[in-house]
Amino acid sequence: MKPNEYIEHDATGLAELIRDKQVSVDEVHQAARTAIETVNPTLNAVVEGPWDRALDCNEQGLFAGVPFALKDFAVHAAGVPTRFGSRLAGEGAIFPHDTELMTRFRAAGLAAVAVTTTPEFAFNGNTEPVAQGSTRNPWDTERSAGGSSGGSAALVAARALPIAHATDGGGSIRIPASANGLVGLKPSRGRVPVGPDSSEPLSGLGAELGLARSVRDCAALLDAVSGPAPGDKYVIRDPSRPYSDEINRSPGRLRIAIHTQSWSGDPVNIEVANAVSSVGTVLEGLGHHVIPDTPVFDWDQFVEANLPVWSVSLAEGVDALAGAFGVTPGPENLEATTLACVEYGRRVTAIQLARALAVFNQVSRSVGMFFTNYDLLLTPTLGEPPQLLGELDSNDASLSPSEWTRKLFGICSFTPLFNATGGPAISLPLGSTRSGLPIGVQLAAPMCEEGTLIAVASQLEKVVPWAHRIPKVNAGEC
């Protein structure tokens, strides 16, 4: 399989070729390794790999052995080092077991060939950890690939892989999807299992799935891995039909709210706002009723609630890892804002954490009431195009935990609301700047309405296709 043939196909297309015996798994894996080796020297998106032999998977599964990558955070495969984007982990923590999600990836026929970069402990909107250096955006290598799933996003956008794992605690699937011109769905809380090592990452803010180039791949991935695992804290309503069946289903005439102003008060780039407005016009042309409106909540209170939740999670994770490795967390092995948040997190009381969770409850109730009047909410994913490298410096010792959190959430202000509510949200590559940088547009829905998101996303993909847009750095160059 030649590189220019390999990059033409999404994961579903490659799986069809394999099942039809038009190409072998080995040929596809060799193409993937060559593709990664071609783009990675420029993008710096890989921590481990590409391996000569992919991790074992069920080649009779839905994806038939299609190459895949694991983010260096949350998910883990038995025997494969996890570094969490941090110097603290040294050569990596090695677990003797798969997470439940990794087991499902294998069963679905996803063959992991590499581990991708992430910012330190995934607490950043870009991917520039001190441990591995900056991951670059394939559309413009002077710009960020976003975060925290930046390495996965850069490889998928550059056509080195058709699909890759990603996590989302405040936008970390949707942010890099926007920055790299991809499809990124954060599923409902409880839709995809996060065990057995965790019951609710980030006190319920965290979710896992992946990044893809097509809506059908996103739907197929969700079909393959969703559903409760034994002992899960949350068991939510099953979909009424497979998500892949939503691709060609008419969602009917929906009520869709549209909002283009940042809840943080930060300015929104005019090209981004115009892109969202254009999508609103397209949705009206598809028969939907599009109405300017927004949920109402206290942004300052919301951000202040995120600070203790994130800091306690960081403190717990860092201290557990440091204890396992017999090291002391400090400036020689942690970035400045991580260390500051860890120290803050150790001081958070149970009452302070409970008050933060109470704020999330208030916000969720308000947004839940908002969605009694609307089926979807349309916003930008990010308030601006992909940032220049260095604009979110997590090693800036001048920033307090509160200042760092406010800076980060101000830049990524449209995404974290739906981590607090637990509802699903998807970023679609429906716009671009005059200079050709991708602009992501976010659609959010009430809990358990991934099917509606996928149906509308598929409508938009047909009317405003994006598969023909390929970044400057791409695997077809090899």
XYZ file of C-alpha atoms in Angstrom:
478
model
C 0.000 0.000 0.000
C 1.527 3.290 -1.113
C 1.479 6.351 1.144
C -0.769 8.312 -1.212
C -3.249 5.415 -1.111
C -3.060 5.002 2.667
C -3.841 8.641 3.459
C -7.000 8.618 1.322
C -8.858 6.319 3.727
C -10.410 6.815 7.127
C -10.461 3.926 9.610
C -13.755 2.558 8.291
C -12.424 2.631 4.735
C -9.186 0.863 5.676
C -11.137 -1.798 7.575
C -13.287 -2.419 4.494
C -10.188 -2.839 2.334
C -8.740 -5.325 4.813
C -11.949 -7.353 5.068
C -12.273 -7.411 1.273
C -8.651 -8.676 1.087
C -7.656 -5.794 -1.156
C -4.834 -5.109 1.267
C -3.373 -7.024 4.212
C -3.112 -5.888 7.821
C 0.665 -6.093 7.534
C 0.661 -3.774 4.521
C -1.498 -1.233 6.329
C 0.697 -1.390 9.438
C 3.825 -0.873 7.359
C 2.202 2.125 5.700
C 1.320 3.508 9.127
C 4.859 3.059 10.456
C 6.306 4.737 7.390
C 3.785 7.562 7.679
C 4.544 8.183 11.361
C 8.299 8.096 10.736
C 7.822 10.631 7.948
C 5.836 13.259 9.847
C 7.009 12.803 13.429
C 10.441 14.447 13.051
C 8.546 17.627 12.159
C 5.547 17.273 14.480
C 7.097 15.645 17.580
C 3.855 13.784 18.353
C 5.153 10.370 19.484
C 6.445 9.240 22.882
C 6.732 5.503 22.104
C 6.865 3.856 18.681
C 6.024 3.262 16.024
C 6.643 -0.325 17.092
C 7.761 -2.996 14.665
C 4.834 -5.067 15.855
C 1.482 -3.589 16.812
C -0.128 -4.537 20.114
C -2.351 -7.599 19.876
C -5.953 -7.031 18.839
C -8.886 -8.931 17.397
C -8.467 -8.563 13.644
C -12.000 -9.917 13.211
C -13.323 -6.919 15.115
C -15.092 -3.893 13.681
C -11.852 -2.116 12.695
C -10.120 -5.287 11.404
C -6.626 -4.418 12.654
C -6.551 -0.740 11.611
C -3.534 1.111 13.111
C -4.214 3.239 16.153
C -2.355 5.177 18.856
C -2.735 5.572 22.608
C -2.472 8.905 24.358
C 0.186 8.953 27.095
C -2.482 9.443 29.743
C -5.455 7.609 31.332
C -5.701 4.540 29.093
C -2.902 2.015 29.411
C -1.939 -1.323 27.922
C -0.283 -4.051 29.937
C 3.494 -3.786 29.709
C 3.534 -0.460 27.829
C 5.116 2.514 29.677
C 2.922 5.503 30.535
C 4.775 8.762 31.222
C 1.830 11.174 31.742
C 3.791 13.835 29.826
C 5.997 14.334 32.873
C 9.628 13.998 33.867
C 8.351 12.669 37.188
C 7.530 9.315 35.539
C 11.058 8.810 34.196
C 10.992 5.924 31.726
C 7.323 5.378 32.493
C 4.970 3.499 34.775
C 4.253 -0.028 33.546
C 0.940 -1.589 34.515
C 0.383 -5.367 34.518
C -3.131 -5.023 33.107
C -5.124 -3.211 30.445
C -7.692 -0.611 31.374
C -11.225 -1.614 30.402
C -11.136 0.815 27.487
C -7.876 -0.689 26.213
C -9.491 -4.137 26.330
C -12.334 -2.781 24.217
C -9.968 -1.117 21.763
C -8.283 -4.476 21.242
C -11.618 -6.292 20.856
C -12.708 -3.712 18.267
C -9.683 -4.532 16.125
C -7.732 -1.348 16.802
C -4.028 -2.148 16.629
C -1.983 0.283 18.724
C 1.328 1.114 17.058
C 2.463 4.105 19.145
C 1.916 6.278 22.216
C 1.294 9.985 21.606
C 2.331 13.146 23.421
C 0.329 15.008 26.052
C 1.045 18.016 28.280
C 2.077 17.236 31.839
C -0.769 15.330 33.503
C -3.026 16.602 30.697
C -3.580 20.010 32.320
C -3.054 22.340 29.376
C -4.767 23.456 26.193
C -1.600 22.848 24.198
C 0.957 20.025 24.102
C 4.345 21.453 24.982
C 5.631 19.490 27.994
C 9.148 20.034 29.236
C 9.593 16.249 29.170
C 9.044 15.816 25.414
C 9.059 19.322 23.925
C 6.491 21.008 21.698
C 4.118 19.065 19.480
C 3.572 21.091 16.320
C 0.469 21.695 14.290
C 0.634 20.081 10.816
C -1.227 23.036 9.282
C 1.375 25.512 10.555
C 4.351 24.189 12.501
C 4.791 27.490 14.327
C 1.441 26.860 15.988
C 0.168 24.574 18.726
C -1.509 21.248 18.060
C -3.784 21.979 21.016
C -4.163 19.817 24.057
C -4.258 17.803 25.937
C -4.640 15.190 23.179
C -2.300 17.112 20.885
C -0.057 14.247 19.808
C -2.976 12.066 18.749
C -4.551 14.988 16.899
C -1.370 15.919 15.033
C -0.842 12.349 13.767
C -4.456 11.916 12.651
C -4.540 15.325 10.954
C -1.258 14.621 9.167
C -2.781 11.354 7.831
C -0.194 9.250 9.662
C -3.049 7.449 11.443
C -6.759 7.330 10.667
C -7.873 7.421 14.323
C -6.335 7.706 17.799
C -7.226 7.684 21.487
C -7.955 10.946 23.313
C -9.233 12.132 26.685
C -11.272 15.172 27.706
C -11.393 16.793 31.145
C -12.027 20.366 30.034
C -11.995 20.145 26.244
C -8.967 17.947 25.559
C -10.660 16.035 22.726
C -12.450 19.011 21.226
C -9.641 21.592 21.540
C -7.104 19.647 19.421
C -9.901 18.594 17.066
C -10.516 22.280 16.414
C -6.831 23.149 16.117
C -6.109 20.302 13.671
C -9.269 20.117 11.571
C -10.670 16.869 13.010
C -13.840 15.362 14.440
C -13.711 15.097 18.227
C -16.608 13.838 20.372
C -16.664 14.007 24.143
C -19.238 11.389 25.146
C -21.724 11.620 27.989
C -20.446 10.884 31.466
C -20.689 7.120 31.944
C -20.951 6.308 28.230
C -17.372 4.989 27.930
C -15.817 3.055 30.833
C -12.883 4.622 32.692
C -12.005 1.723 35.034
C -10.738 -0.249 36.667
C -8.146 2.186 38.069
C -10.581 5.079 38.319
C -14.293 5.463 38.994
C -14.784 9.088 37.941
C -11.674 10.943 36.731
C -11.521 14.563 37.857
C -14.584 14.110 40.072
C -16.634 13.295 36.985
C -15.205 15.878 34.575
C -13.058 13.381 32.653
C -14.093 11.304 29.642
C -12.310 9.225 26.998
C -12.855 8.360 23.342
C -10.788 9.417 20.322
C -10.036 11.718 17.411
C -10.971 10.967 13.822
C -11.236 12.537 10.393
C -14.819 11.450 9.660
C -18.096 11.365 11.535
C -18.618 7.716 10.605
C -15.348 6.749 12.279
C -16.366 8.635 15.399
C -19.733 6.855 15.448
C -18.163 3.441 14.868
C -15.630 3.996 17.636
C -18.395 4.918 20.072
C -20.350 1.798 19.053
C -17.260 -0.327 19.666
C -16.349 0.866 23.162
C -19.477 2.248 24.850
C -21.466 0.554 27.578
C -20.908 -0.055 31.291
C -18.268 -2.294 32.796
C -18.736 -4.297 36.004
C -18.463 -2.003 39.015
C -18.888 1.261 37.105
C -20.154 4.149 39.222
C -22.400 5.432 36.443
C -24.678 3.338 34.231
C -26.625 5.503 31.801
C -29.341 4.983 29.217
C -28.375 2.870 26.206
C -28.833 4.409 22.749
C -32.012 3.464 20.902
C -29.987 2.312 17.892
C -26.280 1.891 16.993
C -24.532 5.219 16.575
C -23.432 4.197 13.094
C -27.107 4.042 12.124
C -27.383 7.762 12.897
C -25.145 8.601 9.934
C -27.950 8.465 7.381
C -30.862 9.177 9.721
C -32.710 12.459 9.487
C -32.801 14.011 12.953
C -35.982 15.886 12.067
C -36.397 19.612 12.583
C -34.447 20.577 15.690
C -34.367 23.676 17.860
C -30.741 24.780 17.952
C -29.459 27.666 20.067
C -26.465 29.590 18.713
C -23.990 31.589 20.793
C -20.727 33.136 19.587
C -19.611 35.234 22.568
C -17.233 33.750 25.127
C -18.716 33.043 28.554
C -15.384 34.197 29.993
C -15.698 37.631 28.409
C -12.550 37.088 26.317
C -12.809 38.320 22.722
C -13.725 35.849 20.002
C -11.823 36.061 16.728
C -14.077 37.496 14.012
C -13.275 34.678 11.576
C -14.247 32.130 14.225
C -17.515 33.928 15.023
C -18.323 34.217 11.319
C -17.647 30.506 10.805
C -20.129 29.607 13.546
C -22.722 32.006 12.110
C -22.256 30.412 8.681
C -22.895 26.974 10.165
C -26.047 28.366 11.745
C -27.190 29.456 8.292
C -26.422 25.985 6.895
C -28.438 24.376 9.693
C -31.387 26.634 8.900
C -31.088 25.546 5.272
C -31.309 21.940 6.472
C -34.640 22.753 8.085
C -33.588 23.381 11.672
C -34.801 26.312 13.749
C -31.695 28.286 14.847
C -32.162 30.820 17.656
C -29.617 33.103 19.387
C -29.535 32.065 23.043
C -27.167 30.866 25.755
C -27.181 29.099 29.112
C -26.678 31.554 31.968
C -24.143 30.806 34.685
C -21.488 32.581 36.744
C -18.195 32.167 34.853
C -15.944 33.348 37.693
C -17.593 30.987 40.144
C -17.334 28.155 37.601
C -13.595 28.640 37.051
C -12.940 28.923 40.792
C -14.756 25.592 41.229
C -12.509 23.953 38.632
C -9.369 25.011 40.509
C -9.757 22.726 43.560
C -11.095 19.819 41.496
C -8.179 19.874 39.076
C -5.625 20.594 41.804
C -6.794 17.754 44.058
C -6.671 15.375 41.093
C -3.158 16.545 40.200
C -1.984 16.202 43.801
C -3.391 12.688 44.103
C -1.876 11.545 40.808
C 1.514 13.143 41.356
C 1.874 11.870 44.910
C 0.854 8.335 43.920
C 3.350 8.296 41.062
C 6.111 9.833 43.167
C 5.513 7.224 45.861
C 5.675 4.395 43.362
C 8.970 5.680 41.948
C 10.446 6.742 45.291
C 11.029 10.331 44.205
C 10.108 13.701 45.687
C 7.979 16.006 43.507
C 9.778 19.280 42.893
C 10.896 21.766 40.238
C 13.453 19.314 38.866
C 10.716 16.875 37.801
C 7.510 18.945 37.592
C 6.593 22.031 35.599
C 6.011 25.201 37.588
C 2.222 25.401 37.283
C 1.836 21.665 37.928
C 3.885 21.933 41.116
C 1.952 25.015 42.245
C -1.379 23.264 41.649
C -0.177 20.118 43.428
C 0.833 22.141 46.475
C -2.509 23.946 46.381
C -4.388 20.647 45.958
C -2.775 19.184 49.076
C -4.256 22.067 51.083
C -7.809 21.783 49.727
C -10.234 20.667 52.435
C -13.114 18.252 51.977
C -15.525 21.137 52.496
C -13.834 23.220 49.775
C -14.053 20.292 47.358
C -17.709 19.731 48.260
C -18.460 23.405 47.585
C -16.782 23.174 44.189
C -18.898 20.152 43.294
C -21.967 22.056 44.470
C -21.148 24.767 41.920
C -20.980 22.129 39.194
C -24.378 20.882 40.326
C -25.831 24.387 40.063
C -24.349 24.842 36.605
C -25.611 21.439 35.469
C -29.132 22.252 36.659
C -29.095 25.566 34.800
C -27.805 24.015 31.568
C -30.243 21.120 31.952
C -33.138 23.574 32.110
C -31.735 25.374 29.065
C -31.867 22.121 27.101
C -35.543 21.646 27.905
C -36.079 24.364 25.293
C -33.410 23.312 22.792
C -32.088 20.113 21.238
C -28.563 21.442 20.620
C -26.305 24.405 21.316
C -23.963 25.698 18.590
C -20.793 27.604 19.617
C -17.178 27.967 18.592
C -14.931 25.218 19.920
C -12.116 27.692 20.497
C -12.377 31.457 20.507
C -9.419 31.817 18.173
C -7.461 29.850 15.554
C -4.606 27.578 16.714
C -2.248 29.527 18.959
C 1.400 30.196 18.341
C 3.695 27.902 20.268
C 4.515 29.125 23.741
C 1.341 31.101 24.422
C 0.233 28.669 27.139
C 3.442 28.151 29.114
C 2.758 25.681 31.912
C 6.321 26.162 33.178
C 5.752 29.843 33.979
C 6.689 30.156 37.657
C 5.153 33.619 37.905
C 1.601 32.189 37.686
C -0.343 31.162 40.773
C -2.681 28.140 40.525
C -5.661 30.489 40.189
C -3.942 32.641 37.534
C -2.913 29.583 35.522
C -6.407 28.084 35.671
C -8.022 31.371 34.645
C -5.594 31.842 31.764
C -6.160 28.312 30.514
C -9.939 28.368 30.852
C -10.155 31.832 29.308
C -8.531 30.561 26.121
C -10.577 27.348 26.118
C -13.780 28.895 27.426
C -16.360 27.126 25.248
C -15.487 23.532 26.103
C -15.279 22.934 29.904
C -18.950 23.669 30.598
C -19.896 20.268 29.164
C -17.389 18.435 31.308
C -19.213 19.860 34.318
C -22.668 18.969 32.999
C -21.534 15.551 31.769
C -23.390 16.019 28.494
C -21.892 15.160 25.093
C -20.293 17.719 22.787
C -18.608 17.413 19.409
C -16.177 19.618 17.474
C -16.428 19.607 13.689
C -13.913 21.139 11.217
C -16.459 23.332 9.468
C -14.461 26.517 8.971
C -11.065 27.873 8.080
C -9.288 31.193 8.307
C -8.217 33.224 5.295
C -4.732 31.789 5.798
C -6.062 28.220 5.754
C -5.984 27.347 9.468
C -8.823 25.105 10.655
C -11.709 26.439 12.726
C -13.706 24.015 14.838
C -17.403 24.470 15.532
C -18.920 22.861 18.629
C -22.333 21.273 18.995
C -23.441 20.314 22.512
C -26.455 18.260 23.570
C -28.290 17.070 26.676
C -27.097 13.926 28.454
C -27.243 10.713 26.408
C -27.946 12.508 23.108
C -24.800 11.456 21.249
C -27.081 10.053 18.549
C -28.551 13.474 17.808
C -25.060 14.997 17.651
C -23.875 12.325 15.221
C -26.967 12.654 13.007
C -26.581 16.437 12.713
C -22.789 16.180 12.322
C -23.330 13.766 9.441
C -25.763 16.202 7.813
C -23.149 18.939 8.055
C -20.345 16.714 6.761
C -22.358 16.056 3.607
C -23.186 19.722 3.001
C -19.862 21.245 4.115
C -17.355 18.420 3.445
C -13.830 18.622 4.818
C -12.117 15.384 3.748
C -10.375 17.127 0.849
C -8.547 19.561 3.167
C -5.071 18.234 3.960
C -2.459 20.061 6.066
C 0.944 21.162 4.839
C 2.695 18.409 6.810
C 1.149 15.107 5.768
C 2.121 11.472 5.312
C 1.563 11.636 1.559
C 4.917 13.419 1.316
C 6.762 10.121 1.905
